[in-house]
Structures are given as C-alpha cells and as structure tokens.
C-alpha cells in the first residue's frame, strides 16, 4: 500500500485498532495465558530538559543489558507450551515492520517484527505459525503485558529505564533514533526552534512524547493513540509535523512521497522484545533466539529479514546491535 490511497486504507485499520484497544488477529484462544496480571507501576517523572537537542539521557546504566540466554524452561515457557500458541502483541499499521501486506495471499501480516515473532514461536513451539497475533496501539503495549493479555510485545518498542520499571526486555534487536517528519517545503528543519508554534504529533506512551514534554521548543503537542494516526493528521493538515522513530518514519515516507525526514536523529534508541517482569525464563529464551537470529553475518536470519523488509526504505545498516548482558 503506497501513497494517499494506501495510507487512507491503513488509517481505517488504525481507527479500528484504537477503538478495540486489543484486536485479536486469530480466532484460536490459548488454554493458558501468559504471566499473571500485575498492578501498573507508578508513572516515572518526566526527565529534565536535555542540555542540547541531540541529547536525551536515560536514568539508569545500560538499560539494554538483559538476562543471559538460556534454553531452560520455566513457568512462562510451560504456560506457552501448554497453550500451544505464542500470544504476540504487534502492530498491523507500520509499513515494513508490522503491517497487512495487501500483495500477499489473504493480506497476511508481514514485516521485520513479524519475522522475529515467527522465529520465537519456532524455537519454543516448533512451528512459526503457532502464534496468536494481537494488534495493540502504542499506548497499550505495557498494559497488555502487565494484564497478561499477551506473552510478548514485538512492536518497535524502545528499551528505556522508565519502561523497565514495568516490563522486562530482551537484548536489543534494532537501533533507531527520534527524528522529525514534515511535509516537503515545510519551514520545519528538525528538532529545534523551527518547531515553535507548530502542531507536532506524537503517539501516547512513546519516547517521542517523552522527548517533546522534556523539550518542546514552543511546539503545541498533539497526542494520538497510534503512531500511524499522526501521518493521517499530517495529510489532513491537522498537524504540521511528527516526531517518531526514524525507522518507522522511513517507511511512512516511502508510502507518501509528499513527506520527508528533516534534521538529524536526536536520540539513540534500541528496540527490544518486551515481556512480563515475572517471565525471566521467557526473557532468557528470547535472548537465546536472538543469539541464533544474529549469527551468520550477512547470511544471518536477522540480515535476511533486514534486506527483505527494511533495506529498501532504511538503507545502510550493516549489522544488528551487539547484545549486552547482566547477571541476576
């Protein structure tokens, strides 16, 4: 789906997703759910304004460091095996990451994140198709895990200290950065004073929302439930620009040639697979999957997925981020 017509169709899907909050994409129901529901942790205070537009600090050391990989089954893995399905929270509206591929039979889910979900299901259950996909908006990624509605979230989710208070993460599987998306010919030049008095769209619960709260440059924030809603609002001239991950924005610019990325990325962020904090055995197992997924250099499953899905819109990536581990 490319251009205005494709985005309009995706906007309709996005609206359904936002209204439903959690839309099952398969009819099967697991016999046992993931980790037990947890009470949401208290919201962390917004960080202080960055010292410079390209600086956006976290509040802990090495947030990307995760538990060391292991194939040992624990309670979370046992529940998934008993259910016979991996319940994965994904996006269905992010071109090249998690989206409805209209060129595929049955408009199936496709994308870089979807390939990773399949690899995890293959390792745990022996079948890459043993997955119940649930489309979740950006703002529902953490609640879906805490309330036990999904086993994992693979949805371009940045690892950071605030989120580590509420969920657990795998090691990083992709590096991205926040950047500004604006119409061609716009006076907006990046994440800087050119945002003054401009309506800037961000998704609720996103790192872009946190960054804009910390340093707005006089912009008027417009918050939506789903990141794709920002592109629709931009096309309808309801906002003047968007702040989002450049990896996502590259896909949107490929869909709509009237918009472009401006300025430089002003953060350095890493996507991880998110899980319930109590599911340490699942975290270790996913890290084992990622070890194998990265292995093989240019012929690794990771690189094959990148070349297939992302290289056309985000060229120049030569390798996945190296994993970081911690003990305990």
mmCIF file of C-alpha atoms in Angstrom:
data_model
loop_
_atom_site.group_PDB
_atom_site.id
_atom_site.type_symbol
_atom_site.label_atom_id
_atom_site.label_comp_id
_atom_site.label_asym_id
_atom_site.label_seq_id
_atom_site.Cartn_x
_atom_site.Cartn_y
_atom_site.Cartn_z
ATOM 1 C CA UNK A 1 0.000 0.000 0.000
ATOM 2 C CA UNK A 2 1.617 3.205 -1.154
ATOM 3 C CA UNK A 3 0.567 6.830 -1.459
ATOM 4 C CA UNK A 4 -2.545 8.506 -0.168
ATOM 5 C CA UNK A 5 -4.943 5.728 -1.024
ATOM 6 C CA UNK A 6 -2.862 3.130 0.781
ATOM 7 C CA UNK A 7 -2.468 5.292 3.842
ATOM 8 C CA UNK A 8 -6.187 6.041 3.920
ATOM 9 C CA UNK A 9 -6.873 2.316 3.959
ATOM 10 C CA UNK A 10 -4.357 1.859 6.737
ATOM 11 C CA UNK A 11 -5.932 4.743 8.637
ATOM 12 C CA UNK A 12 -9.230 2.875 8.707
ATOM 13 C CA UNK A 13 -7.487 -0.162 10.127
ATOM 14 C CA UNK A 14 -5.751 2.048 12.647
ATOM 15 C CA UNK A 15 -9.046 3.527 13.813
ATOM 16 C CA UNK A 16 -10.462 0.061 14.377
ATOM 17 C CA UNK A 17 -7.383 -0.908 16.348
ATOM 18 C CA UNK A 18 -7.563 2.180 18.537
ATOM 19 C CA UNK A 19 -11.253 1.624 19.240
ATOM 20 C CA UNK A 20 -10.824 -2.027 20.064
ATOM 21 C CA UNK A 21 -7.656 -1.392 22.097
ATOM 22 C CA UNK A 22 -6.664 -5.025 21.649
ATOM 23 C CA UNK A 23 -7.801 -6.729 18.477
ATOM 24 C CA UNK A 24 -7.216 -10.485 18.139
ATOM 25 C CA UNK A 25 -5.929 -11.379 14.695
ATOM 26 C CA UNK A 26 -6.572 -15.110 15.076
ATOM 27 C CA UNK A 27 -9.626 -16.949 16.359
ATOM 28 C CA UNK A 28 -7.790 -19.530 18.441
ATOM 29 C CA UNK A 29 -7.699 -18.963 22.196
ATOM 30 C CA UNK A 30 -4.788 -20.266 24.290
ATOM 31 C CA UNK A 31 -5.644 -22.651 27.091
ATOM 32 C CA UNK A 32 -3.412 -20.772 29.459
ATOM 33 C CA UNK A 33 -2.427 -17.130 29.395
ATOM 34 C CA UNK A 34 0.981 -15.565 29.959
ATOM 35 C CA UNK A 35 2.280 -14.271 33.259
ATOM 36 C CA UNK A 36 -0.264 -13.296 35.902
ATOM 37 C CA UNK A 37 -1.606 -9.725 35.725
ATOM 38 C CA UNK A 38 0.385 -7.138 37.590
ATOM 39 C CA UNK A 39 -0.621 -3.793 39.015
ATOM 40 C CA UNK A 40 0.783 -0.929 36.952
ATOM 41 C CA UNK A 41 3.840 0.681 38.465
ATOM 42 C CA UNK A 42 3.698 4.338 39.364
ATOM 43 C CA UNK A 43 4.470 6.611 36.452
ATOM 44 C CA UNK A 44 8.001 7.932 36.454
ATOM 45 C CA UNK A 45 8.531 11.678 36.403
ATOM 46 C CA UNK A 46 9.449 13.217 33.072
ATOM 47 C CA UNK A 47 13.196 13.711 32.686
ATOM 48 C CA UNK A 48 14.698 17.159 32.840
ATOM 49 C CA UNK A 49 15.078 19.072 29.601
ATOM 50 C CA UNK A 50 18.092 17.870 27.629
ATOM 51 C CA UNK A 51 21.163 20.038 27.585
ATOM 52 C CA UNK A 52 21.139 20.043 23.784
ATOM 53 C CA UNK A 53 18.604 18.957 21.167
ATOM 54 C CA UNK A 54 20.513 15.778 20.311
ATOM 55 C CA UNK A 55 20.891 14.688 23.957
ATOM 56 C CA UNK A 56 18.195 12.611 25.630
ATOM 57 C CA UNK A 57 19.537 10.832 28.682
ATOM 58 C CA UNK A 58 18.160 7.807 30.476
ATOM 59 C CA UNK A 59 18.113 7.498 34.240
ATOM 60 C CA UNK A 60 19.866 4.146 34.704
ATOM 61 C CA UNK A 61 23.012 2.492 33.455
ATOM 62 C CA UNK A 62 22.922 0.102 30.485
ATOM 63 C CA UNK A 63 19.144 -0.274 30.102
ATOM 64 C CA UNK A 64 19.821 -2.510 27.075
ATOM 65 C CA UNK A 65 21.605 -5.093 29.257
ATOM 66 C CA UNK A 66 19.335 -8.130 29.594
ATOM 67 C CA UNK A 67 19.426 -11.572 31.224
ATOM 68 C CA UNK A 68 21.859 -14.083 29.796
ATOM 69 C CA UNK A 69 20.395 -16.524 27.250
ATOM 70 C CA UNK A 70 19.167 -19.944 28.308
ATOM 71 C CA UNK A 71 17.048 -22.770 26.870
ATOM 72 C CA UNK A 72 15.838 -23.912 30.304
ATOM 73 C CA UNK A 73 12.041 -23.938 30.567
ATOM 74 C CA UNK A 74 10.322 -22.178 33.437
ATOM 75 C CA UNK A 75 6.770 -21.235 34.342
ATOM 76 C CA UNK A 76 6.241 -18.795 31.454
ATOM 77 C CA UNK A 77 7.559 -21.197 28.808
ATOM 78 C CA UNK A 78 5.489 -24.002 30.319
ATOM 79 C CA UNK A 79 2.307 -21.909 30.008
ATOM 80 C CA UNK A 80 3.032 -21.128 26.366
ATOM 81 C CA UNK A 81 3.689 -24.797 25.584
ATOM 82 C CA UNK A 82 0.537 -25.871 27.391
ATOM 83 C CA UNK A 83 -1.466 -23.356 25.376
ATOM 84 C CA UNK A 84 0.155 -24.448 22.138
ATOM 85 C CA UNK A 85 0.275 -20.824 20.985
ATOM 86 C CA UNK A 86 2.513 -17.821 21.483
ATOM 87 C CA UNK A 87 0.393 -14.689 22.021
ATOM 88 C CA UNK A 88 2.223 -11.765 20.442
ATOM 89 C CA UNK A 89 1.340 -8.080 20.633
ATOM 90 C CA UNK A 90 2.233 -6.474 17.301
ATOM 91 C CA UNK A 91 1.405 -3.581 15.013
ATOM 92 C CA UNK A 92 -0.617 -4.026 11.838
ATOM 93 C CA UNK A 93 -0.156 -0.485 10.520
ATOM 94 C CA UNK A 94 3.620 0.128 10.407
ATOM 95 C CA UNK A 95 4.870 -0.349 6.856
ATOM 96 C CA UNK A 96 7.824 -2.753 6.681
ATOM 97 C CA UNK A 97 7.664 -3.527 10.429
ATOM 98 C CA UNK A 98 4.230 -4.978 11.153
ATOM 99 C CA UNK A 99 1.538 -4.387 8.539
ATOM 100 C CA UNK A 100 -1.148 -6.012 6.429
ATOM 101 C CA UNK A 101 0.611 -6.916 3.203
ATOM 102 C CA UNK A 102 -2.079 -6.466 0.571
ATOM 103 C CA UNK A 103 0.061 -8.172 -2.078
ATOM 104 C CA UNK A 104 0.210 -11.391 -0.065
ATOM 105 C CA UNK A 105 -2.465 -14.055 -0.052
ATOM 106 C CA UNK A 106 -5.150 -13.128 2.452
ATOM 107 C CA UNK A 107 -3.465 -9.775 3.188
ATOM 108 C CA UNK A 108 -1.356 -11.517 5.802
ATOM 109 C CA UNK A 109 0.708 -9.793 8.470
ATOM 110 C CA UNK A 110 4.232 -9.115 7.287
ATOM 111 C CA UNK A 111 7.314 -7.166 8.295
ATOM 112 C CA UNK A 112 10.586 -7.224 10.198
ATOM 113 C CA UNK A 113 8.911 -7.562 13.608
ATOM 114 C CA UNK A 114 6.617 -10.319 12.341
ATOM 115 C CA UNK A 115 9.591 -12.378 11.140
ATOM 116 C CA UNK A 116 11.096 -12.146 14.621
ATOM 117 C CA UNK A 117 7.833 -13.308 16.241
ATOM 118 C CA UNK A 118 7.864 -16.334 13.930
ATOM 119 C CA UNK A 119 11.444 -17.180 14.935
ATOM 120 C CA UNK A 120 10.485 -17.090 18.627
ATOM 121 C CA UNK A 121 7.426 -19.295 18.046
ATOM 122 C CA UNK A 122 9.511 -21.740 16.001
ATOM 123 C CA UNK A 123 12.047 -22.088 18.802
ATOM 124 C CA UNK A 124 9.536 -22.526 21.636
ATOM 125 C CA UNK A 125 6.755 -24.457 19.899
ATOM 126 C CA UNK A 126 8.448 -25.906 16.823
ATOM 127 C CA UNK A 127 6.056 -24.075 14.498
ATOM 128 C CA UNK A 128 6.484 -20.489 13.291
ATOM 129 C CA UNK A 129 2.749 -20.279 12.674
ATOM 130 C CA UNK A 130 1.771 -21.253 16.231
ATOM 131 C CA UNK A 131 1.044 -17.609 17.019
ATOM 132 C CA UNK A 132 -1.986 -15.586 18.036
ATOM 133 C CA UNK A 133 -1.297 -12.045 16.824
ATOM 134 C CA UNK A 134 -2.969 -9.214 18.699
ATOM 135 C CA UNK A 135 -2.797 -5.699 17.299
ATOM 136 C CA UNK A 136 -2.176 -3.200 20.069
ATOM 137 C CA UNK A 137 -1.821 0.591 19.913
ATOM 138 C CA UNK A 138 1.349 2.239 21.138
ATOM 139 C CA UNK A 139 -0.251 3.292 24.414
ATOM 140 C CA UNK A 140 -1.320 -0.282 25.275
ATOM 141 C CA UNK A 141 1.995 -2.105 24.914
ATOM 142 C CA UNK A 142 2.871 -2.045 28.618
ATOM 143 C CA UNK A 143 -0.690 -2.659 29.975
ATOM 144 C CA UNK A 144 -1.144 -5.620 27.623
ATOM 145 C CA UNK A 145 1.885 -7.323 29.186
ATOM 146 C CA UNK A 146 1.061 -6.377 32.765
ATOM 147 C CA UNK A 147 -2.507 -7.645 32.451
ATOM 148 C CA UNK A 148 -1.447 -10.929 30.848
ATOM 149 C CA UNK A 149 -3.152 -10.331 27.505
ATOM 150 C CA UNK A 150 -0.008 -11.153 25.532
ATOM 151 C CA UNK A 151 3.183 -13.156 26.138
ATOM 152 C CA UNK A 152 5.468 -10.816 24.213
ATOM 153 C CA UNK A 153 5.320 -7.447 22.505
ATOM 154 C CA UNK A 154 7.342 -7.101 19.305
ATOM 155 C CA UNK A 155 6.337 -3.656 18.107
ATOM 156 C CA UNK A 156 9.276 -1.283 17.524
ATOM 157 C CA UNK A 157 9.391 -0.774 21.303
ATOM 158 C CA UNK A 158 12.335 1.201 22.637
ATOM 159 C CA UNK A 159 14.144 -0.123 25.701
ATOM 160 C CA UNK A 160 14.448 2.558 28.379
ATOM 161 C CA UNK A 161 14.663 2.889 32.143
ATOM 162 C CA UNK A 162 11.103 4.096 32.665
ATOM 163 C CA UNK A 163 9.672 1.065 30.861
ATOM 164 C CA UNK A 164 11.993 -1.281 32.763
ATOM 165 C CA UNK A 165 10.043 -0.335 35.873
ATOM 166 C CA UNK A 166 7.008 -2.045 34.351
ATOM 167 C CA UNK A 167 8.193 -4.732 31.903
ATOM 168 C CA UNK A 168 11.251 -6.810 31.043
ATOM 169 C CA UNK A 169 13.160 -6.591 27.771
ATOM 170 C CA UNK A 170 15.290 -8.843 25.628
ATOM 171 C CA UNK A 171 18.613 -7.661 24.284
ATOM 172 C CA UNK A 172 18.353 -5.050 21.531
ATOM 173 C CA UNK A 173 17.442 -6.227 18.043
ATOM 174 C CA UNK A 174 17.492 -2.883 16.171
ATOM 175 C CA UNK A 175 18.935 0.607 16.605
ATOM 176 C CA UNK A 176 16.880 3.697 15.762
ATOM 177 C CA UNK A 177 16.560 7.348 16.762
ATOM 178 C CA UNK A 178 13.882 10.013 17.140
ATOM 179 C CA UNK A 179 13.551 12.363 14.179
ATOM 180 C CA UNK A 180 11.071 14.840 12.722
ATOM 181 C CA UNK A 181 8.833 14.019 9.757
ATOM 182 C CA UNK A 182 7.369 17.013 7.909
ATOM 183 C CA UNK A 183 5.814 17.873 4.538
ATOM 184 C CA UNK A 184 8.224 18.764 1.760
ATOM 185 C CA UNK A 185 8.587 22.548 1.669
ATOM 186 C CA UNK A 186 7.788 22.910 5.376
ATOM 187 C CA UNK A 187 9.771 25.533 7.337
ATOM 188 C CA UNK A 188 10.439 22.867 9.991
ATOM 189 C CA UNK A 189 14.136 21.966 9.854
ATOM 190 C CA UNK A 190 14.364 19.393 12.628
ATOM 191 C CA UNK A 191 14.073 19.025 16.389
ATOM 192 C CA UNK A 192 14.907 22.667 17.027
ATOM 193 C CA UNK A 193 13.426 26.153 17.341
ATOM 194 C CA UNK A 194 11.687 25.740 13.983
ATOM 195 C CA UNK A 195 9.021 23.777 15.913
ATOM 196 C CA UNK A 196 7.831 26.960 17.672
ATOM 197 C CA UNK A 197 4.057 27.410 17.346
ATOM 198 C CA UNK A 198 3.822 24.279 15.192
ATOM 199 C CA UNK A 199 1.379 21.462 15.920
ATOM 200 C CA UNK A 200 3.566 18.400 16.441
ATOM 201 C CA UNK A 201 2.041 14.931 16.629
ATOM 202 C CA UNK A 202 3.325 12.119 18.859
ATOM 203 C CA UNK A 203 1.908 8.764 19.944
ATOM 204 C CA UNK A 204 0.827 8.371 23.565
ATOM 205 C CA UNK A 205 3.292 6.319 25.578
ATOM 206 C CA UNK A 206 6.073 6.774 23.020
ATOM 207 C CA UNK A 207 9.607 8.028 23.583
ATOM 208 C CA UNK A 208 8.729 10.876 21.203
ATOM 209 C CA UNK A 209 6.038 12.019 23.641
ATOM 210 C CA UNK A 210 8.553 11.977 26.500
ATOM 211 C CA UNK A 211 11.106 13.913 24.459
ATOM 212 C CA UNK A 212 8.609 16.585 23.439
ATOM 213 C CA UNK A 213 7.450 17.018 27.036
ATOM 214 C CA UNK A 214 11.062 17.462 28.113
ATOM 215 C CA UNK A 215 11.910 19.980 25.373
ATOM 216 C CA UNK A 216 9.067 21.283 23.222
ATOM 217 C CA UNK A 217 10.810 24.257 21.552
ATOM 218 C CA UNK A 218 7.466 26.029 21.800
ATOM 219 C CA UNK A 219 5.580 23.395 19.808
ATOM 220 C CA UNK A 220 1.945 22.553 20.503
ATOM 221 C CA UNK A 221 1.877 18.778 21.144
ATOM 222 C CA UNK A 222 -0.911 16.689 19.624
ATOM 223 C CA UNK A 223 -1.155 13.216 21.146
ATOM 224 C CA UNK A 224 -2.796 10.220 19.463
ATOM 225 C CA UNK A 225 -3.190 6.566 20.447
ATOM 226 C CA UNK A 226 -1.454 5.079 17.412
ATOM 227 C CA UNK A 227 1.599 6.349 15.609
ATOM 228 C CA UNK A 228 0.003 5.990 12.156
ATOM 229 C CA UNK A 229 -2.743 8.410 13.237
ATOM 230 C CA UNK A 230 -0.060 11.120 13.126
ATOM 231 C CA UNK A 231 0.575 10.563 9.422
ATOM 232 C CA UNK A 232 -3.141 10.729 8.676
ATOM 233 C CA UNK A 233 -3.440 14.003 10.619
ATOM 234 C CA UNK A 234 -0.436 15.397 8.785
ATOM 235 C CA UNK A 235 -2.035 14.564 5.435
ATOM 236 C CA UNK A 236 -5.268 16.239 6.560
ATOM 237 C CA UNK A 237 -3.270 19.348 7.585
ATOM 238 C CA UNK A 238 -4.410 18.923 11.190
ATOM 239 C CA UNK A 239 -0.772 18.905 12.378
ATOM 240 C CA UNK A 240 2.413 20.454 10.989
ATOM 241 C CA UNK A 241 4.880 17.690 11.762
ATOM 242 C CA UNK A 242 5.523 14.389 13.521
ATOM 243 C CA UNK A 243 8.186 13.156 15.917
ATOM 244 C CA UNK A 244 8.759 9.418 15.789
ATOM 245 C CA UNK A 245 11.444 6.771 15.367
ATOM 246 C CA UNK A 246 13.305 7.363 12.110
ATOM 247 C CA UNK A 247 12.976 3.644 11.357
ATOM 248 C CA UNK A 248 9.183 3.985 11.352
ATOM 249 C CA UNK A 249 9.221 7.356 9.627
ATOM 250 C CA UNK A 250 11.298 5.976 6.749
ATOM 251 C CA UNK A 251 8.506 3.531 5.995
ATOM 252 C CA UNK A 252 5.914 6.307 6.127
ATOM 253 C CA UNK A 253 7.952 8.495 3.787
ATOM 254 C CA UNK A 254 8.148 5.547 1.395
ATOM 255 C CA UNK A 255 4.344 5.347 1.435
ATOM 256 C CA UNK A 256 3.810 9.072 0.945
ATOM 257 C CA UNK A 257 6.364 10.970 -1.175
ATOM 258 C CA UNK A 258 4.932 14.324 -0.020
ATOM 259 C CA UNK A 259 6.658 13.977 3.378
ATOM 260 C CA UNK A 260 10.306 13.669 4.368
ATOM 261 C CA UNK A 261 12.586 13.291 7.362
ATOM 262 C CA UNK A 262 14.238 16.576 8.379
ATOM 263 C CA UNK A 263 17.184 17.311 10.622
ATOM 264 C CA UNK A 264 19.169 14.553 12.275
ATOM 265 C CA UNK A 265 18.140 11.873 14.785
ATOM 266 C CA UNK A 266 18.378 13.428 18.243
ATOM 267 C CA UNK A 267 18.340 10.210 20.263
ATOM 268 C CA UNK A 268 19.977 6.818 20.053
ATOM 269 C CA UNK A 269 17.469 4.114 20.896
ATOM 270 C CA UNK A 270 17.254 0.339 20.746
ATOM 271 C CA UNK A 271 14.219 -1.845 20.116
ATOM 272 C CA UNK A 272 13.701 -4.904 22.296
ATOM 273 C CA UNK A 273 11.152 -7.677 22.732
ATOM 274 C CA UNK A 274 9.080 -6.776 25.806
ATOM 275 C CA UNK A 275 7.742 -9.338 28.293
ATOM 276 C CA UNK A 276 6.160 -9.520 31.739
ATOM 277 C CA UNK A 277 8.628 -8.766 34.519
ATOM 278 C CA UNK A 278 7.939 -12.151 36.140
ATOM 279 C CA UNK A 279 8.755 -14.114 32.969
ATOM 280 C CA UNK A 280 12.525 -14.334 33.415
ATOM 281 C CA UNK A 281 12.705 -17.753 31.747
ATOM 282 C CA UNK A 282 10.966 -16.338 28.673
ATOM 283 C CA UNK A 283 13.373 -13.374 28.602
ATOM 284 C CA UNK A 284 16.335 -15.771 28.648
ATOM 285 C CA UNK A 285 14.770 -17.946 25.945
ATOM 286 C CA UNK A 286 14.091 -14.972 23.664
ATOM 287 C CA UNK A 287 17.696 -13.855 24.162
ATOM 288 C CA UNK A 288 18.799 -17.325 23.065
ATOM 289 C CA UNK A 289 16.635 -16.989 19.956
ATOM 290 C CA UNK A 290 18.201 -13.604 19.247
ATOM 291 C CA UNK A 291 21.702 -15.064 19.598
ATOM 292 C CA UNK A 292 20.880 -17.513 16.820
ATOM 293 C CA UNK A 293 18.984 -14.864 14.833
ATOM 294 C CA UNK A 294 22.058 -12.609 14.691
ATOM 295 C CA UNK A 295 24.539 -15.419 13.925
ATOM 296 C CA UNK A 296 25.849 -15.924 10.410
ATOM 297 C CA UNK A 297 26.959 -12.453 9.358
ATOM 298 C CA UNK A 298 25.488 -11.425 6.017
ATOM 299 C CA UNK A 299 23.590 -14.707 5.822
ATOM 300 C CA UNK A 300 22.060 -14.460 9.302
ATOM 301 C CA UNK A 301 18.273 -14.602 9.704
ATOM 302 C CA UNK A 302 18.484 -11.024 11.014
ATOM 303 C CA UNK A 303 20.267 -9.756 7.897
ATOM 304 C CA UNK A 304 17.945 -11.649 5.567
ATOM 305 C CA UNK A 305 14.955 -10.047 7.314
ATOM 306 C CA UNK A 306 16.578 -6.608 7.083
ATOM 307 C CA UNK A 307 17.299 -6.962 3.354
ATOM 308 C CA UNK A 308 13.774 -8.194 2.683
ATOM 309 C CA UNK A 309 11.836 -5.635 4.700
ATOM 310 C CA UNK A 310 13.911 -2.600 5.676
ATOM 311 C CA UNK A 311 16.790 -2.092 3.271
ATOM 312 C CA UNK A 312 14.563 -0.532 0.592
ATOM 313 C CA UNK A 313 13.414 2.245 2.977
ATOM 314 C CA UNK A 314 16.273 2.344 5.509
ATOM 315 C CA UNK A 315 19.499 1.558 3.654
ATOM 316 C CA UNK A 316 23.000 1.460 5.082
ATOM 317 C CA UNK A 317 22.538 -0.844 8.087
ATOM 318 C CA UNK A 318 25.351 -3.392 8.112
ATOM 319 C CA UNK A 319 24.686 -5.451 11.252
ATOM 320 C CA UNK A 320 22.372 -5.829 14.238
ATOM 321 C CA UNK A 321 23.308 -4.156 17.529
ATOM 322 C CA UNK A 322 25.607 -6.251 19.713
ATOM 323 C CA UNK A 323 23.877 -7.770 22.752
ATOM 324 C CA UNK A 324 24.551 -6.612 26.291
ATOM 325 C CA UNK A 325 24.019 -8.915 29.269
ATOM 326 C CA UNK A 326 23.720 -8.625 33.026
ATOM 327 C CA UNK A 327 23.681 -11.139 35.856
ATOM 328 C CA UNK A 328 20.770 -11.510 38.254
#
